[in-house]
CSV table of C-alpha atoms in Angstrom, one decimal:
chain,number,residue,atom,x,y,z
A,1,MET,CA,28.9,-4.8,7.1
A,2,ARG,CA,25.7,-7.8,7.7
A,3,SER,CA,24.0,-6.4,4.9
A,4,LEU,CA,20.7,-7.2,4.4
A,5,PHE,CA,20.9,-7.7,0.6
A,6,TRP,CA,22.2,-10.9,2.0
A,7,ARG,CA,19.7,-11.6,4.1
A,8,ILE,CA,17.0,-11.0,1.3
A,9,LEU,CA,19.3,-12.8,-0.7
A,10,ALA,CA,20.2,-15.6,1.0
A,11,SER,CA,15.7,-16.2,2.2
A,12,PHE,CA,14.9,-16.2,-1.3
A,13,TRP,CA,17.9,-18.9,-2.0
A,14,LEU,CA,17.4,-20.6,0.8
A,15,ALA,CA,13.0,-20.3,-0.5
A,16,ILE,CA,14.2,-21.9,-3.6
A,17,ALA,CA,16.7,-23.8,-2.7
A,18,LEU,CA,13.6,-26.1,-0.1
A,19,VAL,CA,11.5,-25.6,-2.6
A,20,ALA,CA,13.8,-27.1,-5.2
A,21,GLY,CA,14.3,-30.2,-3.5
A,22,LEU,CA,11.5,-31.1,-2.5
A,23,SER,CA,9.7,-30.7,-5.8
A,24,ILE,CA,11.8,-33.8,-6.5
A,25,LEU,CA,11.6,-35.5,-3.8
A,26,LEU,CA,8.3,-35.9,-4.0
A,27,GLY,CA,8.8,-36.6,-8.1
A,28,HIS,CA,10.8,-39.5,-7.3
A,29,MET,CA,8.2,-40.5,-3.9
A,30,LEU,CA,5.1,-41.0,-7.1
A,31,ASN,CA,5.3,-44.1,-8.5
A,32,GLN,CA,8.4,-43.8,-10.0
A,33,ASP,CA,10.2,-47.9,-10.1
A,34,ALA,CA,13.3,-46.5,-8.9
A,35,TRP,CA,12.5,-45.0,-5.2
A,36,ILE,CA,9.7,-48.1,-4.9
A,37,LEU,CA,12.5,-50.3,-5.8
A,38,SER,CA,14.4,-48.9,-3.3
A,39,ARG,CA,12.5,-48.0,0.0
A,40,HIS,CA,9.6,-50.7,0.2
A,41,PRO,CA,10.3,-52.7,2.6
A,42,GLY,CA,9.3,-55.8,1.2
A,43,LEU,CA,11.6,-55.1,-2.4
A,44,HIS,CA,14.8,-53.4,-0.2
A,45,ASN,CA,18.0,-56.0,-0.8
A,46,LEU,CA,15.6,-58.2,-1.6
A,47,PRO,CA,18.1,-59.6,-5.1
A,48,GLU,CA,20.8,-60.1,-2.9
A,49,LYS,CA,18.7,-61.7,-0.3
A,50,TRP,CA,17.3,-64.6,-2.9
A,51,THR,CA,20.6,-65.0,-4.7
A,52,THR,CA,22.5,-65.5,-1.4
A,53,LEU,CA,19.3,-68.2,-0.6
A,54,TYR,CA,19.5,-69.4,-4.1
A,55,GLU,CA,22.9,-69.9,-4.8
A,56,ASP,CA,23.8,-71.8,-1.0
A,57,GLN,CA,21.2,-73.8,0.3
A,58,GLY,CA,19.5,-74.3,-3.2
A,59,GLU,CA,16.0,-73.7,-4.8
A,60,GLY,CA,13.8,-75.1,-1.5
A,61,PRO,CA,14.7,-71.9,0.9
A,62,ALA,CA,14.7,-69.9,-2.0
A,63,GLN,CA,11.2,-70.3,-2.7
A,64,ASP,CA,9.9,-70.8,0.7
A,65,PHE,CA,11.1,-66.9,0.7
A,66,LEU,CA,10.0,-65.4,-2.1
A,67,GLN,CA,6.2,-67.4,-0.2
A,68,ASN,CA,6.9,-65.4,2.7
A,69,LEU,CA,7.2,-62.8,1.0
A,70,LYS,CA,4.3,-63.1,-1.2
A,71,ARG,CA,1.6,-63.7,2.0
A,72,LYS,CA,3.3,-61.2,3.8
A,73,TYR,CA,3.2,-58.4,1.0
A,74,HIS,CA,1.2,-59.8,-1.8
A,75,ILE,CA,4.1,-59.0,-4.2
A,76,ASP,CA,4.3,-61.8,-7.1
A,77,VAL,CA,8.0,-62.7,-7.8
A,78,GLN,CA,9.3,-64.0,-11.0
A,79,VAL,CA,13.5,-64.4,-11.6
A,80,LEU,CA,14.6,-65.4,-14.5
A,81,ASN,CA,17.6,-66.6,-16.0
A,82,ASP,CA,20.1,-65.2,-18.7
A,83,SER,CA,18.0,-67.4,-21.6
A,84,GLY,CA,15.1,-66.1,-20.7
A,85,GLU,CA,14.0,-68.8,-19.0
A,86,ALA,CA,12.1,-69.5,-15.0
A,87,VAL,CA,14.7,-70.2,-12.3
A,88,ILE,CA,12.4,-71.6,-10.4
A,89,PRO,CA,9.3,-72.6,-12.4
A,90,GLY,CA,5.3,-71.8,-11.3
A,91,THR,CA,6.0,-68.4,-8.9
A,92,PHE,CA,3.8,-66.7,-11.5
A,93,PRO,CA,-0.1,-68.5,-12.0
A,94,PRO,CA,-0.1,-69.4,-15.6
A,95,ARG,CA,-3.4,-68.1,-16.6
A,96,ALA,CA,-1.9,-64.3,-15.1
A,97,ALA,CA,0.4,-64.3,-17.1
A,98,ALA,CA,-1.4,-64.6,-20.1
A,99,PHE,CA,-3.7,-62.0,-19.0
A,100,GLU,CA,-0.6,-59.9,-18.7
A,101,ALA,CA,0.0,-60.6,-22.4
A,102,ARG,CA,-3.0,-59.7,-22.9
A,103,GLN,CA,-2.5,-56.4,-21.5
A,104,LYS,CA,0.7,-55.5,-22.3
A,105,ASP,CA,-0.3,-52.9,-25.1
A,106,ASP,CA,-2.0,-50.5,-22.1
A,107,PRO,CA,-0.8,-51.7,-19.1
A,108,ARG,CA,-2.7,-49.1,-17.0
A,109,GLN,CA,-5.9,-52.4,-17.6
A,110,LEU,CA,-3.8,-54.4,-15.2
A,111,PRO,CA,-4.7,-54.7,-11.2
A,112,TRP,CA,-0.8,-54.8,-10.7
A,113,ARG,CA,2.4,-52.5,-11.2
A,114,ARG,CA,5.3,-55.1,-13.2
A,115,LEU,CA,8.7,-53.4,-12.1
A,116,THR,CA,12.0,-55.3,-12.9
A,117,ALA,CA,15.4,-55.4,-11.1
A,118,GLU,CA,18.6,-56.5,-12.4
A,119,TYR,CA,21.3,-58.8,-10.9
A,120,THR,CA,24.3,-60.0,-11.7
A,121,SER,CA,25.5,-62.5,-8.6
A,122,PRO,CA,29.0,-61.6,-6.9
A,123,LYS,CA,29.5,-65.2,-6.4
A,124,THR,CA,28.5,-67.3,-10.0
A,125,SER,CA,28.4,-64.0,-11.5
A,126,GLU,CA,25.2,-65.3,-13.2
A,127,THR,CA,23.1,-62.0,-14.0
A,128,TYR,CA,19.3,-62.5,-12.9
A,129,LEU,CA,16.2,-60.2,-13.7
A,130,LEU,CA,14.1,-60.3,-11.2
A,131,ILE,CA,9.7,-59.0,-12.8
A,132,TYR,CA,7.4,-57.7,-8.7
A,133,ARG,CA,4.7,-57.4,-9.6
A,134,ILE,CA,2.8,-55.0,-7.0
A,135,PRO,CA,-1.1,-55.8,-6.5
A,136,HIS,CA,-2.5,-51.8,-7.4
A,137,PRO,CA,-4.0,-51.6,-2.9
A,138,GLU,CA,-0.8,-53.0,-1.6
A,139,LEU,CA,1.2,-50.0,-3.3
A,140,ASP,CA,-1.9,-47.2,-2.4
A,141,ALA,CA,-1.6,-48.5,0.8
A,142,TRP,CA,2.2,-48.3,0.5
A,143,HIS,CA,2.0,-45.2,-0.8
A,144,ARG,CA,0.5,-43.5,2.0
A,145,GLY,CA,2.3,-44.5,4.7
A,146,SER,CA,5.8,-43.6,2.8
A,147,LEU,CA,4.0,-39.6,3.1
A,148,ILE,CA,5.1,-39.6,6.8
A,149,TRP,CA,8.6,-39.1,5.9
A,150,PRO,CA,8.2,-37.0,3.2
A,151,LEU,CA,5.5,-34.7,4.4
A,152,SER,CA,7.4,-34.1,8.1
A,153,ALA,CA,10.1,-33.2,5.9
A,154,LEU,CA,8.3,-30.3,4.0
A,155,GLY,CA,6.6,-29.9,7.8
A,156,ILE,CA,9.9,-29.3,8.8
A,157,ALA,CA,10.9,-26.9,6.2
A,158,LEU,CA,8.3,-24.5,6.5
A,159,VAL,CA,8.3,-23.7,10.1
A,160,VAL,CA,12.1,-23.1,9.1
A,161,LEU,CA,11.4,-21.0,6.1
A,162,THR,CA,8.9,-19.5,8.0
A,163,LEU,CA,10.8,-18.4,10.8
A,164,PHE,CA,14.0,-17.5,8.6
A,165,SER,CA,11.8,-15.3,6.9
A,166,LEU,CA,9.8,-14.0,10.5
A,167,PHE,CA,13.6,-13.2,10.6
A,168,VAL,CA,14.8,-10.8,8.4
A,169,THR,CA,10.5,-9.5,8.3
A,170,LEU,CA,11.5,-7.8,11.0
A,171,SER,CA,14.5,-6.9,10.6
A,172,ILE,CA,13.7,-5.2,8.3
A,173,THR,CA,10.2,-3.8,9.4
A,174,ARG,CA,11.5,-2.6,13.4
A,175,PRO,CA,14.2,-0.2,12.3
A,176,LEU,CA,11.4,1.0,9.8
A,177,SER,CA,9.4,1.3,12.7
A,178,ARG,CA,11.9,3.5,14.9
A,179,LEU,CA,13.0,5.4,11.8
A,180,ARG,CA,9.5,6.7,11.2
A,181,GLY,CA,8.9,7.3,14.9
A,182,ALA,CA,11.7,9.5,14.5
A,183,VAL,CA,10.6,10.8,11.7
A,184,HIS,CA,7.4,12.2,13.5
A,185,ASP,CA,8.7,13.6,16.6
A,186,LEU,CA,11.4,15.5,14.1
A,187,GLY,CA,8.1,16.7,12.2
A,188,GLN,CA,7.0,17.7,15.5
A,189,THR,CA,10.1,19.1,16.9
A,190,THR,CA,10.5,16.3,19.8
A,191,TYR,CA,12.8,14.8,18.2
A,192,GLN,CA,15.6,12.9,20.9
A,193,GLN,CA,19.0,12.7,19.6
A,194,ASN,CA,19.1,9.4,21.4
A,195,SER,CA,16.1,8.6,20.4
A,196,LEU,CA,18.7,6.0,16.8
A,197,ALA,CA,21.3,5.4,19.7
A,198,GLN,CA,20.6,1.3,19.3
A,199,LEU,CA,20.1,1.4,16.6
A,200,ALA,CA,23.3,3.5,14.6
A,201,ASN,CA,25.2,0.8,16.5
A,202,ARG,CA,23.8,-1.9,13.5
A,203,ARG,CA,26.4,-2.4,11.0
A,204,ASP,CA,24.3,-2.6,8.1
A,205,GLU,CA,22.1,-0.7,5.6
A,206,PHE,CA,20.2,0.6,8.7
A,207,GLY,CA,22.9,1.6,10.8
A,208,VAL,CA,24.2,3.8,8.8
A,209,LEU,CA,20.9,5.0,7.7
A,210,ALA,CA,20.3,5.8,11.3
A,211,HIS,CA,23.7,7.2,11.7
A,212,ASP,CA,23.3,9.8,9.4
A,213,PHE,CA,19.8,11.0,10.7
A,214,ASN,CA,20.6,11.0,14.0
A,215,ARG,CA,23.2,14.1,12.6
A,216,MET,CA,20.1,15.1,10.3
A,217,GLY,CA,18.4,15.6,13.3
A,218,ALA,CA,20.8,17.5,15.9
A,219,ARG,CA,21.9,19.8,12.7
A,220,LEU,CA,17.7,20.2,12.2
A,221,GLN,CA,17.1,20.7,15.4
A,222,SER,CA,20.5,23.0,16.5
A,223,LEU,CA,19.0,25.0,13.8
A,224,ILE,CA,16.0,24.8,14.7
A,225,SER,CA,17.3,26.5,18.3
A,226,SER,CA,19.0,28.9,16.4
A,227,GLN,CA,15.8,30.1,14.5
A,228,ARG,CA,14.4,30.5,17.6
A,229,GLN,CA,16.9,32.9,19.8
A,230,LEU,CA,17.3,34.6,16.4
A,231,LEU,CA,13.8,35.4,16.1
A,232,ARG,CA,13.6,36.6,20.1
A,233,ASP,CA,17.2,38.2,20.1
A,234,VAL,CA,15.7,39.9,17.1
A,235,SER,CA,12.6,41.5,18.3
A,236,HIS,CA,14.3,41.7,21.4
A,237,GLU,CA,17.4,44.5,19.5
A,238,LEU,CA,14.2,45.7,17.1
A,239,ARG,CA,12.6,46.8,20.0
A,240,SER,CA,15.1,49.8,21.7
A,241,PRO,CA,15.3,51.7,18.0
A,242,LEU,CA,11.3,51.5,17.3
A,243,ALA,CA,10.8,52.7,20.9
A,244,ARG,CA,14.2,55.7,20.8
A,245,LEU,CA,11.4,56.6,17.1
A,246,ARG,CA,8.4,56.4,18.7
A,247,ILE,CA,9.6,58.8,21.7
A,248,ALA,CA,10.7,61.3,19.1
A,249,LEU,CA,7.6,61.1,17.6
A,250,ALA,CA,5.7,61.8,20.6
A,251,LEU,CA,8.0,64.8,21.4
A,252,ALA,CA,8.0,66.4,18.2
A,253,GLU,CA,3.9,66.6,18.1
A,254,ARG,CA,4.3,68.7,21.5
A,255,ALA,CA,7.0,70.9,19.7
A,256,GLY,CA,6.5,73.8,18.4
A,257,PRO,CA,8.5,75.0,15.2
A,258,ASP,CA,11.8,75.2,16.3
A,259,GLU,CA,11.7,72.7,18.8
A,260,ARG,CA,10.3,69.6,16.1
A,261,GLU,CA,13.0,71.2,13.1
A,262,LYS,CA,15.7,69.8,16.1
A,263,LEU,CA,14.4,66.7,16.7
A,264,TRP,CA,14.8,65.9,12.7
A,265,PRO,CA,18.0,64.7,12.8
A,266,ARG,CA,17.3,62.6,15.8
A,267,LEU,CA,14.5,60.5,14.3
A,268,THR,CA,16.9,60.4,10.9
A,269,ARG,CA,19.8,59.2,13.3
A,270,GLU,CA,17.3,56.4,14.3
A,271,CYS,CA,16.0,55.8,11.4
A,272,ASP,CA,19.8,55.0,9.7
A,273,ARG,CA,20.3,52.9,13.1
A,274,LEU,CA,16.7,50.7,12.0
A,275,GLU,CA,18.1,50.6,8.7
A,276,GLU,CA,21.6,49.5,9.7
A,277,LEU,CA,20.3,46.7,11.8
A,278,ILE,CA,18.1,45.7,9.1
A,279,SER,CA,20.3,45.3,6.5
A,280,GLU,CA,22.6,43.4,9.1
A,281,ILE,CA,19.6,41.0,10.1
A,282,LEU,CA,19.4,40.2,6.2
A,283,ALA,CA,22.8,39.4,5.2
A,284,LEU,CA,22.7,36.9,8.0
A,285,ALA,CA,19.7,35.4,7.2
A,286,ARG,CA,21.2,35.2,3.2
A,287,LEU,CA,23.0,33.7,4.0
A,288,ASP,CA,21.7,30.3,4.9
A,289,ALA,CA,20.5,30.7,1.4
A,290,ASP,CA,21.0,29.0,-1.3
A,291,MET,CA,24.3,30.7,-3.5
A,292,GLY,CA,24.7,28.6,-6.3
A,293,ASN,CA,28.1,27.1,-6.7
A,294,ALA,CA,31.1,27.8,-4.9
A,295,ALA,CA,34.2,29.6,-7.7
A,296,PRO,CA,37.9,30.5,-7.2
A,297,ILE,CA,38.4,33.1,-5.5
A,298,ASP,CA,41.3,35.7,-5.4
A,299,LEU,CA,42.5,35.8,-2.1
A,300,PRO,CA,46.2,38.6,-2.6
A,301,GLY,CA,43.6,40.3,-4.7
A,302,LEU,CA,40.6,40.0,-2.6
A,303,LEU,CA,42.4,41.4,0.3
A,304,HIS,CA,44.3,44.3,-1.3
A,305,HIS,CA,40.7,45.4,-2.3
A,306,LEU,CA,39.6,45.4,1.2
A,307,LYS,CA,42.6,47.2,2.2
A,308,ALA,CA,41.7,50.0,-0.6
A,309,GLU,CA,38.6,50.8,1.0
A,310,THR,CA,39.2,50.7,3.9
A,311,GLU,CA,41.9,53.8,2.9
A,312,LEU,CA,39.5,55.5,0.9
A,313,GLY,CA,36.9,55.9,4.1
A,314,GLY,CA,39.1,57.8,5.4
A,315,THR,CA,40.2,56.1,8.6
A,316,GLU,CA,43.2,57.1,9.9
A,317,GLN,CA,44.0,52.9,11.0
A,318,VAL,CA,47.4,51.6,8.8
A,319,VAL,CA,46.5,48.1,6.9
A,320,THR,CA,49.0,46.0,5.9
A,321,VAL,CA,48.5,42.5,3.8
A,322,LYS,CA,50.2,40.0,4.3
A,323,SER,CA,49.4,36.6,1.6
A,324,GLN,CA,51.2,34.2,1.0
A,325,PRO,CA,51.7,32.9,-2.4
A,326,GLY,CA,49.2,29.8,-3.4
A,327,ALA,CA,46.4,30.5,-1.6
A,328,GLN,CA,43.7,29.1,-3.1
A,329,LEU,CA,40.3,29.0,-2.1
A,330,GLN,CA,36.6,27.9,-3.6
A,331,GLY,CA,33.5,29.6,-2.4
A,332,TRP,CA,31.6,32.7,-2.3
A,333,PRO,CA,34.0,36.0,-3.2
A,334,ASN,CA,30.3,38.7,-2.4
A,335,VAL,CA,30.1,36.4,0.9
A,336,LEU,CA,33.7,36.1,1.8
A,337,GLU,CA,34.4,39.8,1.5
A,338,ARG,CA,31.7,41.0,3.8
A,339,ALA,CA,32.3,38.1,6.8
A,340,LEU,CA,36.5,40.0,6.1
A,341,ASP,CA,34.7,43.4,5.8
A,342,ASN,CA,32.9,42.6,9.6
A,343,LEU,CA,35.9,41.3,10.3
A,344,LEU,CA,38.0,44.6,9.8
A,345,ARG,CA,35.6,46.8,10.7
A,346,ASN,CA,35.2,45.2,14.4
A,347,ALA,CA,39.8,45.2,14.0
A,348,LEU,CA,38.7,49.3,12.9
A,349,ARG,CA,36.7,50.3,16.4
A,350,PHE,CA,39.7,48.5,18.9
A,351,ASN,CA,43.0,49.0,17.4
A,352,PRO,CA,44.4,52.3,19.0
A,353,ALA,CA,46.4,54.6,16.8
A,354,GLY,CA,49.7,54.4,15.7
A,355,GLN,CA,49.6,50.8,15.7
A,356,PRO,CA,48.4,49.1,12.3
A,357,ILE,CA,45.8,46.7,11.6
A,358,GLU,CA,47.6,42.4,9.8
A,359,LEU,CA,45.5,41.7,7.0
A,360,SER,CA,47.3,38.2,6.3
A,361,ALA,CA,46.3,34.6,3.9
A,362,ARG,CA,48.6,31.5,4.2
A,363,THR,CA,48.5,27.9,4.6
A,364,SER,CA,49.3,25.3,6.7
A,365,GLU,CA,49.0,21.6,7.9
A,366,GLU,CA,44.9,22.7,9.0
A,367,GLY,CA,44.0,24.0,6.5
A,368,LEU,CA,43.6,27.6,4.8
A,369,ARG,CA,44.0,30.3,7.1
A,370,ILE,CA,42.3,33.6,6.8
A,371,SER,CA,43.2,36.4,9.8
A,372,VAL,CA,42.7,39.9,10.6
A,373,ARG,CA,45.0,41.3,13.7
A,374,ASP,CA,44.9,44.1,15.7
A,375,HIS,CA,46.6,45.4,18.7
A,376,GLY,CA,43.7,47.0,21.3
A,377,PRO,CA,42.6,45.4,24.8
A,378,GLY,CA,41.7,41.6,23.2
A,379,VAL,CA,38.2,39.8,25.0
A,380,SER,CA,38.4,37.6,27.9
A,381,ALA,CA,39.2,34.5,28.1
A,382,GLU,CA,35.8,32.8,29.6
A,383,HIS,CA,33.8,35.1,26.9
A,384,LEU,CA,36.1,33.4,23.6
A,385,SER,CA,33.5,30.8,23.3
A,386,GLN,CA,30.6,33.1,23.4
A,387,LEU,CA,32.1,35.7,20.6
A,388,GLY,CA,30.0,35.7,16.9
A,389,GLU,CA,26.7,34.2,18.4
A,390,PRO,CA,23.8,36.9,17.1
A,391,PHE,CA,23.8,39.8,18.7
A,392,TYR,CA,26.5,39.0,21.6
A,393,ARG,CA,28.7,42.0,22.5
A,394,ALA,CA,31.7,41.3,25.3
A,395,PRO,CA,31.2,43.4,28.8
A,396,ASN,CA,32.6,46.6,28.9
A,397,GLN,CA,32.2,47.9,25.1
A,398,THR,CA,31.4,51.1,24.4
A,399,ALA,CA,32.2,51.0,20.2
A,400,PRO,CA,28.6,51.4,18.5
A,401,GLY,CA,27.4,47.9,16.8
A,402,TYR,CA,25.2,45.2,16.9
A,403,GLY,CA,27.2,41.9,18.2
A,404,LEU,CA,25.8,41.5,14.4
A,405,GLY,CA,29.2,41.4,12.6
A,406,LEU,CA,31.0,38.5,14.0
A,407,ALA,CA,27.7,36.5,13.1
A,408,ILE,CA,27.7,36.9,9.8
A,409,ALA,CA,31.4,36.2,9.5
A,410,LYS,CA,31.1,32.5,11.3
A,411,ARG,CA,28.1,31.8,9.6
A,412,ALA,CA,30.8,32.6,6.0
A,413,ALA,CA,33.1,30.8,7.3
A,414,GLU,CA,30.8,27.3,7.9
A,415,LYS,CA,30.0,28.1,4.4
A,416,HIS,CA,33.3,27.4,3.1
A,417,GLY,CA,32.8,24.7,5.1
A,418,GLY,CA,35.7,26.0,7.8
A,419,VAL,CA,35.3,28.1,11.7
A,420,LEU,CA,36.0,30.9,13.1
A,421,VAL,CA,38.7,30.7,15.5
A,422,PHE,CA,39.1,34.1,18.3
A,423,GLU,CA,41.9,34.7,20.1
A,424,ASN,CA,44.6,37.0,21.8
A,425,HIS,CA,47.7,37.3,20.5
A,426,PRO,CA,49.8,36.8,23.0
A,427,GLN,CA,51.5,39.8,21.9
A,428,GLY,CA,48.6,41.8,22.2
A,429,GLY,CA,46.2,42.4,20.2
A,430,PHE,CA,42.5,40.2,19.3
A,431,VAL,CA,43.3,37.8,16.1
A,432,ALA,CA,40.0,36.7,14.2
A,433,SER,CA,40.4,33.8,12.1
A,434,ILE,CA,38.6,32.1,9.6
A,435,VAL,CA,40.0,28.7,9.2
A,436,VAL,CA,38.8,26.7,5.5
A,437,PRO,CA,40.5,23.3,5.3
A,438,ARG,CA,42.3,22.0,3.4
A,439,GLU,CA,41.0,20.3,0.1
A,440,PRO,CA,42.1,17.0,-1.1
A,441,ASN,CA,44.5,16.3,-3.7
A,442,THR,CA,45.9,20.3,-2.3
A,443,PRO,CA,49.5,21.0,-2.3
């Protein structure tokens, strides 16, 4: 991953390195003896050149070399041997030497810069001490000229650092601008899932953030769409019982006492239907709320409890329970019980008399599967994918209901991190299964 952390760290490291390097460079350059001796064109390799002339050609050529140097660069050069005597007498005026001696305690008053260099001849092993006296005007002029290269290097370094900082800044601000636009679109419910597709392809923190934001945006868009569809379906489903209540009330107002008594059971029945519908809608809405921490669920006990409740309800249907040992689940018992109860009630509507309804819980490679099977006519394959949508009912159904039972079971399965699977059994009948993936470290 090309981390932004390393980009920013490299930027600051480069800036510090450049500043440190330039500081050292400028520090050596400004009035440092070693810098002047190595960089001044008149002093560069001067000891080697003078020693070669002196030892090979004698005092005359060596003296002429120093005089030419003085005429060109205004630099006086005095050469002393090991005993401190001048190798070539008269190279430095005596009056100047006396003035320098008087100013020994305060060298800032001298009109020249005094530098020394020691050189040992590789040929004769003689050691010479060269004393350079450079007038301050000459040294200042050379300083101004020698600043061109350091200032050019400084300018180039600043340009490189600016471009690199600009690259890092744009690599941060551009993705942030795209994310800000995506957040604005999400707030306006106009978010397009592909708006951050290019940013999600990056292999840094912004790519991970854009990928997660796309998932969040898609989820929110799906929730918003489902909520809007739910509101439309709720308003549509509530119209029917309300319309029937309104008609019954109108008839009751016009009818006589005897006929009014006959209408009360109808009104009570419509009120019960309306209350049942509202209860189902509220149960569906509560599944989206926070229900606290998950707890272990006793699946065998829950399945036998549902069987007992069904038998106590007075039904003549037979319910069998098959629970595999070791079937465990972390979740919310009330939510799962409501979901399985809806699946069981749905099976009771379509299961023929004399055939058992099978409740089972078993583990497999895909996870934990809790199934409810009936022996009814089943559902056409083209309608299986739509089951579980709020208020959807398969065609040609005559059993009472509002199409919310399977929707509640589907939401409950998703609440537990699983899915609700519908399929027709190969031997006949219909199977609704809640499949929860296997948790890590679960045998």
